[in-house]
Coordinates of C-alpha atoms and ligand atoms in Angstrom, one line a residue:
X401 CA 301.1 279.6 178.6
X402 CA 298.9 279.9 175.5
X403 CA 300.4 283.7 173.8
X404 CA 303.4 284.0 176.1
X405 CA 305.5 285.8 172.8
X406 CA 302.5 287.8 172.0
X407 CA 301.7 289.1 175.3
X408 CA 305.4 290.0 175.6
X409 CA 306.3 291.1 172.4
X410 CA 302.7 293.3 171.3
X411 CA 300.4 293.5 173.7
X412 CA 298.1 295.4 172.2
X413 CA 297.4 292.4 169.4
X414 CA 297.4 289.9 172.5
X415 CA 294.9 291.8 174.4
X416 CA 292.9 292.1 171.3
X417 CA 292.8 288.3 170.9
X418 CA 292.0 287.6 174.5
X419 CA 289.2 290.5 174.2
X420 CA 288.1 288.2 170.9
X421 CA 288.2 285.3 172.9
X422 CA 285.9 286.4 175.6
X423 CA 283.3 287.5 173.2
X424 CA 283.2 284.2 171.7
X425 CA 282.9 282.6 174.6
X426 CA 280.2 284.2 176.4
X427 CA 278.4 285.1 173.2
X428 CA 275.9 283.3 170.9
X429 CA 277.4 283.0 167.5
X430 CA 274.3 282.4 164.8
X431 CA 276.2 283.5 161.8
X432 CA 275.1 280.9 159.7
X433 CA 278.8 280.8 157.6
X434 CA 280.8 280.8 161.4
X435 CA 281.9 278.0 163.0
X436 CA 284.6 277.0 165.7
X437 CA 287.8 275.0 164.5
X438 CA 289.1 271.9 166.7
X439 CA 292.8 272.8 168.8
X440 CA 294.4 270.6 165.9
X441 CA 293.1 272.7 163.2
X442 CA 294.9 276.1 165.1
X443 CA 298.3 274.2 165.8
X444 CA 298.4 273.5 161.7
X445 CA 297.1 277.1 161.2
X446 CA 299.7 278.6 163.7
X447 CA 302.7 276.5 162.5
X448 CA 305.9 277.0 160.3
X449 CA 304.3 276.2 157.3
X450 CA 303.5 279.8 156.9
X451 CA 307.1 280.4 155.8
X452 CA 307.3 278.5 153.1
X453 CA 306.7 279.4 149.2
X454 CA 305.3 276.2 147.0
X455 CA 303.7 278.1 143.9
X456 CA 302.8 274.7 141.5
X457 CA 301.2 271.7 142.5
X458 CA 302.5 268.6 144.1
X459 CA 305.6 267.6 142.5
X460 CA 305.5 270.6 139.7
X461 CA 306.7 273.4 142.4
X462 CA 308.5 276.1 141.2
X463 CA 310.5 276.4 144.4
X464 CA 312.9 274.0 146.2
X465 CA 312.2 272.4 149.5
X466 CA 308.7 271.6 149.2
X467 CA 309.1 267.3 149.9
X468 CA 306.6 267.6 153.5
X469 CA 304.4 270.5 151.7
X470 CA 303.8 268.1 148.8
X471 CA 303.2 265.6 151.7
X472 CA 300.3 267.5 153.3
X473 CA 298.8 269.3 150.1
X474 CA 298.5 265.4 148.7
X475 CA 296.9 264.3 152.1
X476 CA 294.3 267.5 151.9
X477 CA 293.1 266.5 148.5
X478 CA 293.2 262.7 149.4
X479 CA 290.9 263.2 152.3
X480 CA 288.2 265.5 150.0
X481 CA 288.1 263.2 147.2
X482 CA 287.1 260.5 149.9
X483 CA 284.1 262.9 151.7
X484 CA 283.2 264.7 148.4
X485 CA 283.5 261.3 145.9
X486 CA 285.6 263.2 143.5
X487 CA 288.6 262.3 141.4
X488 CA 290.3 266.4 141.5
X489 CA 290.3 268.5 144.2
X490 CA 292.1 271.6 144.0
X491 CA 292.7 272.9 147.8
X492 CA 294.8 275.9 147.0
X493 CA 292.1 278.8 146.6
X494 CA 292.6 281.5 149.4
X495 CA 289.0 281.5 150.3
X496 CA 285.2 281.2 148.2
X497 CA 285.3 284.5 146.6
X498 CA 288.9 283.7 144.7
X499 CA 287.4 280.4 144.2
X500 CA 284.5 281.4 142.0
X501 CA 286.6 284.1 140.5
X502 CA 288.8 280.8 139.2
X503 CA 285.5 279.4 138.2
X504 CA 284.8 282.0 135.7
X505 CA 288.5 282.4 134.6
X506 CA 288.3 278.6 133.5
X507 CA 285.5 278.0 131.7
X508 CA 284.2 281.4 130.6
X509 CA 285.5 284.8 128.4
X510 CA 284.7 288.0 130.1
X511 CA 281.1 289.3 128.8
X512 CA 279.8 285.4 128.6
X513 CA 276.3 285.2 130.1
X514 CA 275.4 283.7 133.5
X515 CA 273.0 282.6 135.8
X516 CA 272.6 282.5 139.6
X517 CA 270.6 283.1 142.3
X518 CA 269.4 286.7 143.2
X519 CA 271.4 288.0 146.2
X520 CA 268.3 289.3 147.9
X521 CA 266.5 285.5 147.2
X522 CA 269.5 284.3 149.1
X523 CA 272.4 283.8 146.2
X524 CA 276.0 285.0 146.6
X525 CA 277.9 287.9 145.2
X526 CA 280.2 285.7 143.1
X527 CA 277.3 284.6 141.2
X528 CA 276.4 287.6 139.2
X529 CA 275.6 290.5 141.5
X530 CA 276.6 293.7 140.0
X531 CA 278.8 295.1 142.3
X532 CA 281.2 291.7 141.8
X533 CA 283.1 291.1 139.2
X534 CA 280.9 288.3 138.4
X535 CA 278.2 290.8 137.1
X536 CA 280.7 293.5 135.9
X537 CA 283.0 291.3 133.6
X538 CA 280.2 288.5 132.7
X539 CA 276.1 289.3 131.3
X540 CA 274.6 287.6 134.8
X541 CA 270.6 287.0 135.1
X542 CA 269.0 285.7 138.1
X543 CA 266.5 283.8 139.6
X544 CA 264.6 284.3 142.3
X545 CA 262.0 282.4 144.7
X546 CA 258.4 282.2 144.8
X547 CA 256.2 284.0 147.1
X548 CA 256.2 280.9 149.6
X549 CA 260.0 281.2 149.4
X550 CA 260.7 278.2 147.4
X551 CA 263.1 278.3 143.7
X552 CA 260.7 277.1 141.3
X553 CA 262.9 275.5 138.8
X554 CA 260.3 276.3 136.2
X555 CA 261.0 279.4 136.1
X556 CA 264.9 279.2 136.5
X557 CA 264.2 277.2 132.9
X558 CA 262.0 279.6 131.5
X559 CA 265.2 282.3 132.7
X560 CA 267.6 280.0 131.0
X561 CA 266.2 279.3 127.7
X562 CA 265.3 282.9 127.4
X563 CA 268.9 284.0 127.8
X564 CA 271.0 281.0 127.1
X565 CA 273.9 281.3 129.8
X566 CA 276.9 279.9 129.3
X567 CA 277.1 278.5 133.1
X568 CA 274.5 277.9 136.0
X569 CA 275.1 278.8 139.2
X570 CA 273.5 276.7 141.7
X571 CA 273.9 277.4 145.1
X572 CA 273.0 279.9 148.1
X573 CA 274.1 281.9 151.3
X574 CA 270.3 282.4 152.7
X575 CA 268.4 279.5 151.6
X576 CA 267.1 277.5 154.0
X577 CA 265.6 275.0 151.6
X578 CA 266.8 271.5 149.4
X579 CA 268.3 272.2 145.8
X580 CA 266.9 270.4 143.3
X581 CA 270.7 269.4 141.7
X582 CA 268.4 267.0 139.3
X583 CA 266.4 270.1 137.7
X584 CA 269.6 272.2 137.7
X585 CA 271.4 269.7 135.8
X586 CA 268.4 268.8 133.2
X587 CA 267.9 272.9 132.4
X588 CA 271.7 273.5 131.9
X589 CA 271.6 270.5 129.3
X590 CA 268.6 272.0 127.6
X591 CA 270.6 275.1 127.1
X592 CA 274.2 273.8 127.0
X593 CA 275.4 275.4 130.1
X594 CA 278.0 274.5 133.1
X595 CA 276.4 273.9 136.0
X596 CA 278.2 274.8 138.9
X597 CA 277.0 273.9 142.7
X598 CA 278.5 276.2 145.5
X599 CA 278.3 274.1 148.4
X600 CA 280.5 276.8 150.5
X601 CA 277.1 276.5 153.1
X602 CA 276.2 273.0 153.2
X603 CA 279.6 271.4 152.1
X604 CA 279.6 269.6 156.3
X605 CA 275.9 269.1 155.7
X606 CA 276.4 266.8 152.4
X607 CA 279.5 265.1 154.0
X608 CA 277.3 264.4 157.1
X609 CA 274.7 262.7 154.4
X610 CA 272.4 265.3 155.6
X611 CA 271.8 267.2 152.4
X612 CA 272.0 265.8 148.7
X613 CA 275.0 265.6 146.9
X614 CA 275.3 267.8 144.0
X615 CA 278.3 265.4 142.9
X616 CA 276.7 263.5 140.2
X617 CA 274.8 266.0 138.5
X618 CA 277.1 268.8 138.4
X619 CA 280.1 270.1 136.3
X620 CA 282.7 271.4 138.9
X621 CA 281.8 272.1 142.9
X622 CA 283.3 274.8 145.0
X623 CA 283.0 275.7 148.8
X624 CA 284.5 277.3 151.4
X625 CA 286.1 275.0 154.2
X626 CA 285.4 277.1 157.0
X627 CA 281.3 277.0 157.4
X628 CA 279.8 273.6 158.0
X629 CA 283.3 272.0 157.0
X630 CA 284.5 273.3 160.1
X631 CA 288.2 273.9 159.1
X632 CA 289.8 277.1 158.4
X633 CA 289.3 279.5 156.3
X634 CA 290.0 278.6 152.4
X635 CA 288.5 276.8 149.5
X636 CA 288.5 273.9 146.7
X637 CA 287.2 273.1 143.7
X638 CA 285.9 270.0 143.2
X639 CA 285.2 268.1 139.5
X640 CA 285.1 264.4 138.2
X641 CA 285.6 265.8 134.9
X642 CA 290.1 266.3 134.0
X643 CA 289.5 268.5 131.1
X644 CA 287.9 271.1 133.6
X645 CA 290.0 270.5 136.6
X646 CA 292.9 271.3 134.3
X647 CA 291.5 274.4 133.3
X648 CA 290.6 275.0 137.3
X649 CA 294.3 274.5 138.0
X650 CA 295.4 276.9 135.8
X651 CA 293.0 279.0 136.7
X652 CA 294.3 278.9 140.3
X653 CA 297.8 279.4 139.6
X654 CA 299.3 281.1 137.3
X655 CA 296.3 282.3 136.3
X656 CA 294.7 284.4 139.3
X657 CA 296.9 283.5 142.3
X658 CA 300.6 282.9 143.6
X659 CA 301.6 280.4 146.1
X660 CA 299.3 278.6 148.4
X661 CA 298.9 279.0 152.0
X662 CA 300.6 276.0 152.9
X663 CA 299.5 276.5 157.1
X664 CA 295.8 276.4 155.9
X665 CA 296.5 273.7 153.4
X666 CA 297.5 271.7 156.2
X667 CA 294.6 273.1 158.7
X668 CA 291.9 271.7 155.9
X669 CA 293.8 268.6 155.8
X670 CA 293.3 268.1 159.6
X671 CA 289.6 269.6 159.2
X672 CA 289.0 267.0 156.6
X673 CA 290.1 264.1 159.1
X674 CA 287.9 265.3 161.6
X675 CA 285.0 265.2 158.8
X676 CA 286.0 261.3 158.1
X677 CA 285.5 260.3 161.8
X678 CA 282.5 258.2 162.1
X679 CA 280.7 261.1 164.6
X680 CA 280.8 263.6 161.8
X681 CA 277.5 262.3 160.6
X682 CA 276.1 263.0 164.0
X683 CA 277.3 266.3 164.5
X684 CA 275.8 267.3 160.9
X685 CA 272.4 265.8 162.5
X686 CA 272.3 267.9 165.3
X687 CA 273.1 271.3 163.5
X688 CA 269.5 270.4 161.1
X689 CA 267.8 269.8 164.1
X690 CA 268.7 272.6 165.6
X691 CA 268.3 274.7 163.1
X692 CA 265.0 273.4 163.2
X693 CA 264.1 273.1 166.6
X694 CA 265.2 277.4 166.6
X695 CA 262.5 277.9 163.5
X696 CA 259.9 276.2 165.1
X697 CA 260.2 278.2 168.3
X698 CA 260.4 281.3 166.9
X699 CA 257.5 280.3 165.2
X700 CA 255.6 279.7 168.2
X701 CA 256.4 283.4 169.0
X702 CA 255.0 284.3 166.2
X703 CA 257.8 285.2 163.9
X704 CA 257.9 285.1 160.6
X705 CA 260.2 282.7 159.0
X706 CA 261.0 283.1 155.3
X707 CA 259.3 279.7 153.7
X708 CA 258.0 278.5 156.8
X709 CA 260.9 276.8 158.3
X710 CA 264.5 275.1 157.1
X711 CA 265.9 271.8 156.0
X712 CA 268.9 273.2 156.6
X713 CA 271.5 274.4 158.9
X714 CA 270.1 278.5 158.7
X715 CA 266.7 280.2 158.1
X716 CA 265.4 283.9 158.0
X717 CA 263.6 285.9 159.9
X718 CA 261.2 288.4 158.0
X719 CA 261.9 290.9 161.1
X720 CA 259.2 293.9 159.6
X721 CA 256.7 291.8 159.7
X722 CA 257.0 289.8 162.7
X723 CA 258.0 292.9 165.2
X724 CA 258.2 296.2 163.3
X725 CA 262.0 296.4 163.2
X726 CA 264.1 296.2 161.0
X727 CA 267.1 293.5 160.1
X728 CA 269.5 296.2 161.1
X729 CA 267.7 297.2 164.0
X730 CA 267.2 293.6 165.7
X731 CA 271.1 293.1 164.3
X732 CA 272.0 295.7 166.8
X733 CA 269.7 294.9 169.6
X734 CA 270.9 291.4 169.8
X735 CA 274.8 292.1 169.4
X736 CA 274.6 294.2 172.8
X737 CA 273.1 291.1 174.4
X738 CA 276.7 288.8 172.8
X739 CA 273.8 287.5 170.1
X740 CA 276.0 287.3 167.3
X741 CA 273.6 287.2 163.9
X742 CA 274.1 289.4 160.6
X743 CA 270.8 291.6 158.7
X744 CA 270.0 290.1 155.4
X745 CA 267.9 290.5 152.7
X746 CA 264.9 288.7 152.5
X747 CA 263.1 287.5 149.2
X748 CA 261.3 290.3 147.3
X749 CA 263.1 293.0 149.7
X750 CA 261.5 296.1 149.7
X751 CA 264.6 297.8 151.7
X752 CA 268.4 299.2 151.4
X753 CA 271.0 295.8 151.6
X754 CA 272.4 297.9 154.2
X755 CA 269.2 297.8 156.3
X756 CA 267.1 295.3 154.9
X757 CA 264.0 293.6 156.7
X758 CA 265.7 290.3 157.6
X759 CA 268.0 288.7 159.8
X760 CA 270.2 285.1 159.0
X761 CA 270.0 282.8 161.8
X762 CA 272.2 279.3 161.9
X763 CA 273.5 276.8 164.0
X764 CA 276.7 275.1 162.8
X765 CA 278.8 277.0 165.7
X766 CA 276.3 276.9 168.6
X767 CA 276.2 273.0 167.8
X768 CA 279.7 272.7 167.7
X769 CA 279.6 273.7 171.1
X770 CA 277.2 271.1 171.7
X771 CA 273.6 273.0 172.1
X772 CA 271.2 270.4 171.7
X773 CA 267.1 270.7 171.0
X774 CA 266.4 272.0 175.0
X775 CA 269.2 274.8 174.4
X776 CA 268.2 276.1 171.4
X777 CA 264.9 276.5 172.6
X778 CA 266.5 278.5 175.5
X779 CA 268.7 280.3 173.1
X780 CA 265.0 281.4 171.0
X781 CA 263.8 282.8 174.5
X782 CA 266.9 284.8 174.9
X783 CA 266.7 286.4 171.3
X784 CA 262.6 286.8 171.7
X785 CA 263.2 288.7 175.4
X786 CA 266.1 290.8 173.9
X787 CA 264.3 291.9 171.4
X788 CA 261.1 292.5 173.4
X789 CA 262.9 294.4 175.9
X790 CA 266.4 295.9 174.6
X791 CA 266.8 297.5 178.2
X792 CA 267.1 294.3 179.8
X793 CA 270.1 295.2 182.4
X794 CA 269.6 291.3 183.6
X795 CA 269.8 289.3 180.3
X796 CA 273.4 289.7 179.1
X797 CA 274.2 288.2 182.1
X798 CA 272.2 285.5 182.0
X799 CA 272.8 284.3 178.7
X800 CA 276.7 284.9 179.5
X801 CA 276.0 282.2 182.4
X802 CA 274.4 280.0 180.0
X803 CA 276.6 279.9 177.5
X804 CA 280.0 279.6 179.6
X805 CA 279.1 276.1 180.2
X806 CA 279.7 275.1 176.7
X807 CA 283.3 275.2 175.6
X808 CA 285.1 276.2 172.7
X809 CA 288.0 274.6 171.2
X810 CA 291.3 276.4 172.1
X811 CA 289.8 278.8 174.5
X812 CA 290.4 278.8 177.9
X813 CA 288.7 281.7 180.4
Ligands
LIG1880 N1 280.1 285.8 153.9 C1 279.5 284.5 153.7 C2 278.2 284.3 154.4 O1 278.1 284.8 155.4 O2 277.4 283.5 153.9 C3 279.4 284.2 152.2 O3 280.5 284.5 151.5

């Protein structure tokens, strides 16, 4: 039996997991950066490689022992400079946050000047926002969107050659909308920047063929593995350039972190396969579609979705204006129904981050359970009568019946 040692040994962690487990299983997870990893993704994550040390790289360790770890750290960066079309992968940062962090450590001196996307336009903390160290150690200025919710990259040139940073950020948690990598790479030319894309959201999306590659127009790439890329949770960085990944390497380690966690190394090593199997493209298909097929329906309810709609895997809903409520408010609501979803600022917020007017919606997990078009459009219904009614004694129910025919890797009620 799955847990026997834990159920023994410390209950109250096993009952906490099997608590977790339920939750996920009768619940709608739309957080668009969640997603469920295959059973051969947990056996790497659960196994011995946890206990070993392998600070270095493969074959420059400064620890014994590390033969099968150089073994599986070699087959992890293998299999991403297949997908990706890179020639250096690093695959040892512990998640996106440390993996920007090594970003600015490499090419930058604290107080250089940067540019990314305004958090509340749908950028990420790591790429200038004040409370980060990216906009504490570093001069960061933003761009935003326009009032149809779209970058206008004539702006983000205007921004640039006014202020001359000394690397780009391009790249987004809450944009539901194509980056123009082209544009991107012409203004940080015209002003001598790096331009860096984070891919952390789409990084399944571009492997899938689903989303333009930023590969050939970009100085270094990072992302997360654990969103779209549907492995566990960690990072690379990604270049085609060896002066820079050698100055990402050393940013990694000695410079910000010690040894790697080999047991994820080897989960995004399995994740990676999975990516390279010919259905991987259809899987990315299905999560635009249904991110889509969720924007359109809400639509037809008459909510108000930031820019109109998605060509990606997650969209906003401008929750103010299309019920009275706010992010926080519907973020609640939903959660006692098992709707999983998070509050988020919406372009040209008016309200606190903590309660802004927005929520995030995305599909990469409910896809990986296999939802197709006809559920989603079920799955709208349930948010729309949740919110409509948040006294609905029937509907957790119901949506718990719904959604316990569609499994989940590794979990077994
Ligand atoms: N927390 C992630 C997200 O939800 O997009 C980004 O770091």
């Amino acid at each position: 039996m799955k847990y026997q040692n834990l159920q023994k040994n410390d209950s109250k962690i096993f009952e906490a997991i099997i608590n977790e487990e339920k939750r996920q299983f009768f619940g709608v997870e739309l957080i668009a950066s969640e997603n469920y990893v295959s059973e051969s993704v947990l056996e790497a994550m659960g196994s011995i490689l946890t206990n070993k040390y392998s600070e270095g790289y493969v074959n420059a360790r400064y620890y014994a022992g590390n033969k099968f770890i150089d073994e599986i750290e070699t087959i992890a960066i293998e299999r991403a400079k297949k997908i990706f079309g890179v020639k250096f992968v690093n695959v040892q940062p512990y998640s996106g946050s440390p993996a920007n962090l090594a970003v600015h450590f490499a090419l930058l001196n604290s107080g250089d000047k940067t540019l990314g996307m305004n958090l509340s336009a749908g950028g990420h903390l790591t790429h200038g926002y004040k409370v980060s160290f990216s906009g504490k150690y570093y001069k960061s200025e933003n761009y935003g969107v326009d009032k149809n919710g779209f970058i206008d990259m004539d702006e983000v040139r205007e921004i640039a050659k006014a202020h001359s940073p000394k690397l780009i950020w391009a790249g987004f948690s809450a944009y539901s909308r194509i980056l123009d990598w082209k544009s991107f790479r012409e203004i940080a030319d015209e002003v001598g920047a790096f331009l860096v894309a984070d891919i952390s959201h789409i990084a399944g999306l571009i492997a899938g063929g689903v989303y333009p590659s930023p590969v050939n127009f970009v100085d270094c790439i990072t992302t997360t593995t654990h969103k779209t890329l549907r492995g566990p949770r960690g990072a690379m960085i990604l270049t085609n350039n060896e002066e820079i990944s050698k100055k990402i390497d050393k940013a990694v380690f000695p410079g910000l972190q010690g040894g790697p966690h080999n047991h994820t190394t080897a989960g995004i090593a399995v994740a990676l396969g999975e990516v390279l199997e010919p259905n991987w493209k259809n899987y990315a298909e299905q999560i635009v579609k249904n991110s889509r097929t969720f924007a359109e329906s809400l639509k037809k309810k008459n909510y108000e979705i930031v820019s109109g709609g998605t060509d990606n895997h997650l969209f906003l809903v401008d929750m103010i204006k299309s019920r009275g409520i706010s992010g926080g408010e519907a973020e609640k609501i939903l959660e006692n129904f098992g709707i999983t979803l998070n509050k988020n600022s919406i372009p040209n917020e008016t309200r606190k981050p903590t309660d802004p007017s927005g929520v995030r919606i995305g599909t990469p997990a409910i896809t990986t359970r296999g939802l197709k078009e006809k559920d989603v459009q079920k799955i709208a219904e349930f948010f729309d009568l949740a919110i409509q009614n948040p006294k609905n004694q029937n509907l957790k129910n119901e949506i718990a019946d719904f959604m316990k025919d569609f499994e989940i890797p590794g979990i077994k009620i």
